[in-house]
Coordinates of C-alpha atoms and ligand atoms in Angstrom, one line a residue:
X1 CA -50.4 -21.7 26.3
X2 CA -52.2 -19.0 28.3
X3 CA -53.7 -21.5 30.7
X4 CA -50.2 -22.6 31.7
X5 CA -48.9 -19.1 32.4
X6 CA -48.5 -18.3 36.1
X7 CA -49.7 -14.7 35.7
X8 CA -50.3 -13.3 39.1
X9 CA -50.4 -9.7 38.5
X10 CA -50.8 -7.5 35.4
X11 CA -47.8 -5.4 34.5
X12 CA -48.9 -1.8 34.4
X13 CA -49.3 0.2 31.2
X14 CA -50.8 -0.4 27.7
X15 CA -48.5 -2.3 25.4
X16 CA -46.9 -0.3 22.6
X17 CA -46.2 -3.2 20.3
X18 CA -48.8 -5.5 18.7
X19 CA -48.1 -9.1 19.7
X20 CA -50.0 -10.7 16.9
X21 CA -51.2 -14.2 17.6
X22 CA -50.3 -14.0 21.3
X23 CA -53.2 -14.7 23.6
X24 CA -51.7 -12.6 26.5
X25 CA -49.6 -10.1 24.5
X26 CA -46.1 -9.5 26.0
X27 CA -46.8 -12.1 28.8
X28 CA -47.3 -15.0 26.4
X29 CA -44.7 -13.8 23.9
X30 CA -41.9 -14.1 26.5
X31 CA -43.1 -17.6 27.2
X32 CA -42.4 -18.7 23.6
X33 CA -38.9 -19.9 24.7
X34 CA -39.0 -23.6 25.3
X35 CA -35.4 -23.7 26.6
X36 CA -33.9 -26.0 24.0
X37 CA -30.9 -23.7 23.7
X38 CA -30.3 -23.2 20.0
X39 CA -29.4 -19.7 21.0
X40 CA -26.3 -21.0 22.7
X41 CA -25.0 -22.8 19.6
X42 CA -22.0 -21.4 17.5
X43 CA -24.2 -20.4 14.6
X44 CA -21.7 -17.9 12.9
X45 CA -19.8 -20.6 11.1
X46 CA -23.0 -21.7 9.4
X47 CA -24.0 -18.2 8.4
X48 CA -26.2 -17.6 11.5
X49 CA -26.2 -14.8 13.9
X50 CA -28.1 -15.7 17.1
X51 CA -27.1 -14.9 19.7
X52 CA -24.1 -12.6 19.4
X53 CA -24.0 -11.5 23.0
X54 CA -23.9 -15.1 24.1
X55 CA -21.2 -15.9 21.6
X56 CA -19.1 -12.9 22.9
X57 CA -19.6 -13.6 26.6
X58 CA -20.4 -17.3 26.9
X59 CA -22.7 -16.4 29.8
X60 CA -26.2 -17.8 29.9
X61 CA -27.5 -14.5 31.3
X62 CA -26.6 -12.9 27.9
X63 CA -28.3 -15.5 25.7
X64 CA -31.8 -15.2 24.3
X65 CA -32.8 -18.0 26.6
X66 CA -31.3 -16.4 29.7
X67 CA -33.2 -13.1 28.9
X68 CA -36.4 -15.0 28.2
X69 CA -36.2 -16.7 31.6
X70 CA -35.8 -13.3 33.4
X71 CA -38.7 -11.8 31.5
X72 CA -40.8 -14.9 32.4
X73 CA -40.0 -14.3 36.1
X74 CA -40.9 -10.7 35.7
X75 CA -44.3 -11.6 34.2
X76 CA -45.1 -14.3 36.6
X77 CA -43.9 -12.3 39.7
X78 CA -42.4 -15.5 41.2
X79 CA -38.8 -14.6 41.7
X80 CA -39.0 -11.0 40.5
X81 CA -41.4 -8.3 41.2
X82 CA -43.7 -7.8 38.2
X83 CA -42.2 -4.4 37.4
X84 CA -41.0 -3.1 34.1
X85 CA -38.1 -1.2 35.9
X86 CA -36.8 -4.3 37.6
X87 CA -33.0 -4.0 37.8
X88 CA -32.6 -7.7 37.0
X89 CA -34.6 -7.3 33.8
X90 CA -32.6 -4.3 32.7
X91 CA -29.3 -6.0 33.5
X92 CA -30.4 -9.0 31.4
X93 CA -31.4 -6.8 28.5
X94 CA -28.4 -4.4 28.6
X95 CA -26.2 -6.5 26.3
X96 CA -28.9 -7.5 23.9
X97 CA -27.8 -5.9 20.6
X98 CA -31.4 -5.9 19.2
X99 CA -30.0 -7.7 16.2
X100 CA -33.3 -9.4 15.4
X101 CA -31.6 -12.7 14.9
X102 CA -33.6 -14.6 17.5
X103 CA -36.9 -13.4 16.0
X104 CA -36.0 -15.5 12.9
X105 CA -33.4 -18.1 14.0
X106 CA -35.0 -19.2 17.3
X107 CA -37.4 -22.1 16.4
X108 CA -40.1 -20.6 18.5
X109 CA -39.7 -17.0 17.3
X110 CA -38.5 -15.5 20.6
X111 CA -38.2 -11.9 19.4
X112 CA -36.0 -10.3 22.1
X113 CA -35.4 -7.0 20.2
X114 CA -39.1 -6.3 20.3
X115 CA -39.4 -7.2 24.0
X116 CA -36.4 -5.0 24.9
X117 CA -38.0 -2.0 23.1
X118 CA -41.2 -2.6 25.0
X119 CA -39.4 -2.9 28.4
X120 CA -37.5 0.3 27.8
X121 CA -40.6 2.1 26.6
X122 CA -42.7 1.0 29.6
X123 CA -39.9 1.7 32.1
X124 CA -39.2 5.3 30.9
X125 CA -42.6 6.4 29.7
X126 CA -43.2 9.9 31.0
X127 CA -39.8 9.8 32.9
X128 CA -36.4 11.2 32.4
X129 CA -34.3 8.8 30.4
X130 CA -30.6 8.1 30.1
X131 CA -29.0 10.8 27.9
X132 CA -27.9 8.2 25.3
X133 CA -31.6 7.5 24.5
X134 CA -32.0 11.1 23.5
X135 CA -28.7 11.7 21.8
X136 CA -28.8 8.4 19.8
X137 CA -32.5 8.0 19.5
X138 CA -33.1 11.4 18.0
X139 CA -29.8 11.5 15.9
X140 CA -31.6 11.5 12.5
X141 CA -33.8 14.5 13.6
X142 CA -30.7 16.2 15.1
X143 CA -28.8 15.6 11.9
X144 CA -31.6 17.3 10.0
X145 CA -31.5 20.3 12.3
X146 CA -27.8 20.9 12.2
X147 CA -27.3 20.3 8.4
X148 CA -26.8 24.1 7.8
X149 CA -23.8 24.1 10.1
X150 CA -22.5 20.6 9.2
X151 CA -19.1 21.8 7.9
X152 CA -18.4 23.6 11.2
X153 CA -19.5 20.5 13.2
X154 CA -17.1 18.3 11.1
X155 CA -14.3 20.7 12.0
X156 CA -15.2 20.8 15.7
X157 CA -15.5 17.0 15.9
X158 CA -11.7 16.9 15.2
X159 CA -10.9 18.8 18.4
X160 CA -10.0 16.1 20.9
X161 CA -11.0 17.9 24.2
X162 CA -14.3 19.0 22.9
X163 CA -15.2 15.7 21.3
X164 CA -14.4 13.8 24.5
X165 CA -16.7 16.1 26.5
X166 CA -19.4 15.9 23.9
X167 CA -19.3 12.0 23.8
X168 CA -19.3 11.9 27.6
X169 CA -22.4 14.1 27.8
X170 CA -24.1 12.1 25.0
X171 CA -23.4 8.7 26.7
X172 CA -21.2 7.6 23.8
X173 CA -18.1 5.6 24.3
X174 CA -15.0 7.7 23.9
X175 CA -13.3 5.2 21.6
X176 CA -16.0 5.6 19.0
X177 CA -15.6 7.8 15.9
X178 CA -17.9 10.7 15.2
X179 CA -19.6 10.4 11.8
X180 CA -18.7 13.1 9.3
X181 CA -21.5 15.0 7.5
X182 CA -21.3 14.9 3.7
X183 CA -20.8 18.3 2.1
X184 CA -24.1 17.9 0.3
X185 CA -27.0 15.7 1.4
X186 CA -28.5 13.3 -1.0
X187 CA -31.8 15.1 -0.9
X188 CA -30.2 18.4 -1.7
X189 CA -28.4 16.9 -4.6
X190 CA -31.5 15.2 -5.8
X191 CA -33.8 18.2 -5.7
X192 CA -31.2 20.7 -7.1
X193 CA -29.4 18.6 -9.6
X194 CA -30.4 15.1 -10.3
X195 CA -34.2 15.0 -10.3
X196 CA -34.6 17.2 -13.3
X197 CA -31.7 15.8 -15.3
X198 CA -32.6 14.4 -18.7
X199 CA -33.0 10.6 -18.8
X200 CA -33.6 7.9 -21.4
X201 CA -36.9 6.0 -21.5
X202 CA -37.6 3.8 -18.4
X203 CA -39.3 0.5 -18.4
X204 CA -40.1 0.4 -14.7
X205 CA -40.4 2.7 -11.7
X206 CA -39.3 2.5 -8.1
X207 CA -39.4 4.8 -5.0
X208 CA -35.9 5.1 -3.6
X209 CA -36.1 5.4 0.2
X210 CA -33.6 8.1 1.1
X211 CA -32.8 7.0 4.7
X212 CA -31.4 9.5 7.1
X213 CA -28.0 7.9 7.6
X214 CA -27.2 7.7 3.9
X215 CA -28.7 11.1 3.2
X216 CA -26.5 12.9 5.7
X217 CA -23.4 10.7 6.1
X218 CA -23.1 8.6 2.9
X219 CA -25.1 10.2 0.0
X220 CA -22.7 8.6 -2.5
X221 CA -24.4 5.3 -1.8
X222 CA -27.9 6.6 -2.7
X223 CA -26.4 8.3 -5.7
X224 CA -24.8 5.0 -6.8
X225 CA -28.2 3.3 -6.4
X226 CA -29.8 5.9 -8.6
X227 CA -27.1 5.3 -11.2
X228 CA -27.5 1.5 -11.1
X229 CA -31.2 1.6 -11.2
X230 CA -31.2 4.0 -14.2
X231 CA -28.7 1.8 -15.9
X232 CA -31.2 -1.0 -15.5
X233 CA -33.9 1.1 -17.3
X234 CA -35.7 2.1 -14.1
X235 CA -37.2 5.5 -13.3
X236 CA -36.3 6.5 -9.8
X237 CA -38.6 8.6 -7.6
X238 CA -37.9 10.1 -4.2
X239 CA -40.7 11.3 -2.0
X240 CA -40.9 15.0 -1.5
X241 CA -41.0 14.8 2.3
X242 CA -38.0 14.0 4.4
X243 CA -38.7 10.5 5.6
X244 CA -37.0 8.4 8.3
X245 CA -37.8 5.0 9.6
X246 CA -36.9 6.1 13.2
X247 CA -35.2 2.8 14.1
X248 CA -33.0 4.5 16.8
X249 CA -36.2 5.6 18.5
X250 CA -37.4 2.0 18.5
X251 CA -34.2 0.4 19.8
X252 CA -34.0 3.0 22.6
X253 CA -37.6 2.2 23.5
X254 CA -39.1 5.7 22.7
X255 CA -42.1 4.1 21.1
X256 CA -44.6 6.9 21.2
X257 CA -42.2 9.2 19.2
X258 CA -41.1 6.2 17.1
X259 CA -44.7 5.4 16.2
X260 CA -45.5 9.0 15.3
X261 CA -42.4 9.3 13.1
X262 CA -42.9 5.9 11.4
X263 CA -46.6 6.7 10.8
X264 CA -45.7 9.9 8.9
X265 CA -43.1 8.0 6.8
X266 CA -45.6 5.2 6.0
X267 CA -48.2 7.8 5.0
X268 CA -45.7 9.4 2.6
X269 CA -44.6 6.1 1.1
X270 CA -48.2 4.8 0.9
X271 CA -49.2 7.8 -1.2
X272 CA -46.7 6.8 -3.9
X273 CA -48.8 4.1 -5.4
X274 CA -47.8 0.5 -5.6
X275 CA -44.3 0.5 -7.2
X276 CA -41.5 -1.2 -5.3
X277 CA -39.7 0.7 -2.5
X278 CA -36.0 0.2 -2.7
X279 CA -33.4 1.3 -0.2
X280 CA -29.7 1.0 0.5
X281 CA -29.6 0.8 4.3
X282 CA -30.8 -2.7 5.4
X283 CA -31.9 -1.7 8.9
X284 CA -34.2 1.0 7.6
X285 CA -35.7 -1.4 5.1
X286 CA -36.2 -4.0 7.9
X287 CA -38.0 -1.4 10.0
X288 CA -40.4 -0.7 7.2
X289 CA -40.9 -4.4 6.5
X290 CA -41.1 -5.7 10.1
X291 CA -41.2 -3.2 13.0
X292 CA -43.8 -1.1 11.3
X293 CA -46.2 -4.1 11.4
X294 CA -45.8 -4.4 15.2
X295 CA -45.6 -0.7 16.1
X296 CA -47.9 1.1 13.6
X297 CA -49.8 -2.1 12.7
X298 CA -52.4 -0.6 10.4
X299 CA -53.4 -1.3 6.8
X300 CA -51.0 1.3 5.3
X301 CA -48.0 -0.3 7.1
X302 CA -49.0 -3.7 5.6
X303 CA -49.4 -2.1 2.1
X304 CA -46.0 -0.4 2.4
X305 CA -44.2 -3.5 3.9
X306 CA -45.1 -5.7 0.9
X307 CA -43.5 -3.2 -1.5
X308 CA -40.2 -3.0 0.3
X309 CA -37.3 -4.8 -1.3
X310 CA -33.5 -4.7 -1.1
X311 CA -31.6 -3.5 -4.2
X312 CA -30.4 -7.1 -5.0
X313 CA -33.9 -8.5 -4.7
X314 CA -35.3 -5.8 -7.0
X315 CA -32.6 -6.1 -9.7
X316 CA -33.0 -9.9 -9.8
X317 CA -36.8 -9.6 -9.9
X318 CA -36.7 -7.5 -13.1
X319 CA -33.9 -9.6 -14.7
X320 CA -31.6 -6.6 -14.8
X321 CA -28.5 -6.9 -16.8
X322 CA -25.5 -6.9 -14.5
X323 CA -21.9 -5.6 -14.9
X324 CA -19.0 -8.0 -15.2
X325 CA -17.6 -8.3 -11.7
X326 CA -15.5 -11.4 -12.5
X327 CA -12.4 -9.6 -11.1
X328 CA -14.0 -8.8 -7.8
X329 CA -13.3 -10.7 -4.6
X330 CA -15.8 -9.6 -1.9
X331 CA -15.7 -10.4 1.8
X332 CA -19.3 -9.7 2.7
X333 CA -20.5 -8.7 6.2
X334 CA -24.3 -8.9 5.9
X335 CA -26.3 -6.6 8.2
X336 CA -28.0 -8.6 11.0
X337 CA -31.4 -7.0 10.3
X338 CA -31.1 -7.9 6.6
X339 CA -30.2 -11.5 7.5
X340 CA -33.2 -11.7 9.8
X341 CA -35.9 -10.0 7.7
X342 CA -34.8 -10.4 4.0
X343 CA -32.1 -13.1 4.1
X344 CA -29.0 -12.8 1.9
X345 CA -29.9 -15.2 -0.9
X346 CA -30.6 -12.4 -3.4
X347 CA -27.3 -10.7 -2.7
X348 CA -25.5 -14.1 -3.1
X349 CA -27.2 -14.8 -6.3
X350 CA -26.8 -11.4 -7.8
X351 CA -23.0 -11.3 -7.0
X352 CA -22.6 -14.8 -8.4
X353 CA -24.4 -14.0 -11.6
X354 CA -22.2 -10.9 -12.0
X355 CA -19.2 -13.2 -11.7
X356 CA -17.9 -11.9 -8.3
X357 CA -16.3 -14.4 -5.9
X358 CA -17.7 -13.9 -2.5
X359 CA -17.3 -15.0 1.1
X360 CA -20.4 -14.3 3.2
X361 CA -19.7 -14.0 6.9
X362 CA -22.0 -15.2 9.6
X363 CA -22.3 -13.4 12.9
X364 CA -23.1 -9.8 13.7
X365 CA -20.5 -7.0 13.3
X366 CA -21.1 -6.0 16.9
X367 CA -22.1 -2.4 16.4
X368 CA -25.8 -2.9 15.7
X369 CA -27.0 0.7 15.5
X370 CA -26.7 2.5 18.8
X371 CA -25.6 -0.6 20.8
X372 CA -21.9 -0.5 20.1
X373 CA -21.5 3.2 20.5
X374 CA -23.2 3.4 23.8
X375 CA -21.0 3.8 26.9
X376 CA -20.6 0.4 28.6
X377 CA -20.9 -1.7 25.4
X378 CA -17.6 -1.2 23.7
X379 CA -15.9 -4.3 25.0
X380 CA -18.9 -6.6 24.1
X381 CA -19.2 -4.9 20.7
X382 CA -15.5 -5.7 20.0
X383 CA -15.9 -9.2 21.3
X384 CA -18.9 -9.8 19.0
X385 CA -16.8 -8.5 16.0
X386 CA -14.1 -11.0 17.1
X387 CA -16.5 -13.9 16.4
X388 CA -16.3 -13.7 12.7
X389 CA -15.7 -10.2 11.2
X390 CA -12.3 -9.3 12.6
X391 CA -10.6 -12.7 12.1
X392 CA -11.8 -12.7 8.5
X393 CA -10.4 -9.2 8.0
X394 CA -7.1 -10.2 9.5
X395 CA -7.0 -13.4 7.4
X396 CA -7.4 -11.4 4.3
X397 CA -4.8 -8.8 5.4
X398 CA -7.3 -6.0 5.1
X399 CA -6.7 -4.9 8.6
X400 CA -3.2 -4.2 7.5
X401 CA -3.9 -1.1 5.4
X402 CA -6.0 -2.0 2.4
X403 CA -8.4 0.7 1.5
X404 CA -11.4 0.2 -0.7
X405 CA -13.4 3.0 -2.2
X406 CA -15.7 3.4 -5.1
X407 CA -17.7 6.4 -6.2
X408 CA -14.6 8.5 -6.0
X409 CA -13.1 6.2 -8.6
X410 CA -10.4 4.7 -6.3
X411 CA -10.6 1.1 -5.4
X412 CA -8.4 -1.4 -3.7
X413 CA -6.5 -3.5 -6.3
X414 CA -4.3 -6.4 -5.4
X415 CA -2.8 -7.5 -8.6
X416 CA -5.5 -8.5 -11.1
X417 CA -8.2 -8.9 -8.4
X418 CA -10.2 -6.2 -6.9
X419 CA -10.6 -6.9 -3.2
X420 CA -13.5 -5.3 -1.4
X421 CA -15.2 -5.5 2.0
X422 CA -18.9 -5.3 1.2
X423 CA -21.1 -4.0 3.9
X424 CA -24.4 -2.4 3.2
X425 CA -25.1 -1.5 6.8
X426 CA -23.9 1.9 8.0
X427 CA -23.3 0.2 11.4
X428 CA -21.2 -2.5 9.8
X429 CA -19.1 -0.1 7.8
X430 CA -18.5 2.0 11.0
X431 CA -17.4 -1.0 12.9
X432 CA -15.0 -2.0 10.1
X433 CA -13.4 1.5 10.0
X434 CA -13.4 1.8 13.8
X435 CA -11.7 -1.5 14.4
X436 CA -9.5 -2.0 11.3
X437 CA -7.8 -0.1 8.6
X438 CA -10.2 -1.5 6.0
X439 CA -13.2 0.4 4.7
X440 CA -16.5 -1.1 3.7
X441 CA -18.3 -0.4 0.5
X442 CA -21.9 -1.0 -0.5
X443 CA -23.4 -3.2 -3.1
X444 CA -24.7 -0.2 -5.0
X445 CA -21.2 1.3 -5.2
X446 CA -19.7 -2.0 -6.5
X447 CA -22.4 -2.3 -9.2
X448 CA -21.9 1.3 -10.2
X449 CA -18.2 0.8 -10.3
X450 CA -18.7 -2.4 -12.4
X451 CA -20.7 -0.4 -14.9
X452 CA -18.1 2.4 -14.9
X453 CA -20.7 4.8 -13.7
X454 CA -19.7 7.8 -11.9
X455 CA -22.8 8.8 -9.9
X456 CA -23.8 12.2 -11.0
X457 CA -22.6 14.2 -8.1
Ligands
SF4_501 S1 -34.7 -18.5 23.0 FE1 -35.3 -19.9 21.3 S2 -33.4 -21.0 20.7 FE2 -33.1 -20.1 22.8 S3 -33.7 -21.7 24.2 FE3 -35.5 -20.4 23.9 S4 -36.6 -21.4 22.3 FE4 -34.6 -22.3 22.2
SF4_502 S1 -31.8 -9.7 19.6 FE1 -29.8 -10.6 19.1 S2 -28.5 -10.1 20.9 FE2 -30.7 -9.9 21.5 S3 -31.3 -11.8 22.4 FE3 -31.9 -11.9 20.2 S4 -30.1 -12.8 19.1 FE4 -29.4 -12.2 21.2

């Protein structure tokens, strides 16, 4: 393909991502698109996701193909100047959710989320960035820093004037909710209470990846995963170091910081041997499985990537006994990164074996990490949710006030059936609570509930 590329001028800078198999790196990668237009199809009804921004806007500029064309022009220097900071390029990429769907669903593997991260990285390298890159990109690190004063922050975040100002300064849309810190992080609970608790004999061992989001904002889910894994006879380990995949740094194109952060995490995980690495947040698992091979791209990242599995994949792989979920009706919003990197077959099979009746939605929830909370993206984010998620919630009446909670022991119960909205992604659950009265629960929580396990918290 290289001989056909009209490359007139090299784009400046050293590429941050590895473009394996590409003869001219980024330049040939963006020429993967052959223009057939599968990215303009309505894929959600068939369980697909590509391309949510096109489905929401019906504008070619906001399709994978439209973006690929603009990047090709940038690389060739024909209609656009060969500059990373070209306004046309940034306009084309602005509404890309970095959902990863095109990397898998496009027949040629046009991987726009990687190209977007590269463009943002090259554009802002060594320069002042938009505030949202700092506030959202470094959120896991910030959360770690402010943990000692988290209760105060939770209170302050309820003060309307102050919250509005803080969101404005951080580049966050004023209509978005502020996440509430848990009273105790998972890591604190694990090191002070759970790790040393007596356990029965285990037949297998895993490393549980305690991701930053779940650790600070939803530790009940990691605790539920511990309970479910132990119920299956598995010994759970958690690495001593605080580890984070750093996905927000990747999606905001802060790739030097992202690489340093991810390298540390990979080193810590690689030192744990060869047991499976299980997590509860799909986007973090996808980062360890996929982005790390492009960004860190060393032997350790490959060793770690092959060990990473979703909870459902792991439980199926060991033939774990499952609870009876025959009374459960689950509307499932799969995370777009899970759909792209792991697929949803294991979750479908596991829930079916447990007897649950499920409806798996196609399409993206529209939040997609930092995308939907950034100023200027709210309308598109909601329009993406309107493709599949919100109509499904309305149809089932969940937007009208049904609440679903496990872990605390309270669950939504309509007659004899337990109705839940299952969403493993923190983003998806945030979108559900921001845009409806429903509340998403995770697979780990549903399994723990099915076993009658109260996570030891
Ligand atoms: S991005 Fe992929 S699906 Fe869309 S037109 Fe190009 S090759 Fe086809
Ligand atoms: S990453 Fe998602 S939103 Fe962006 S071009 Fe690909 S499919 Fe579309």
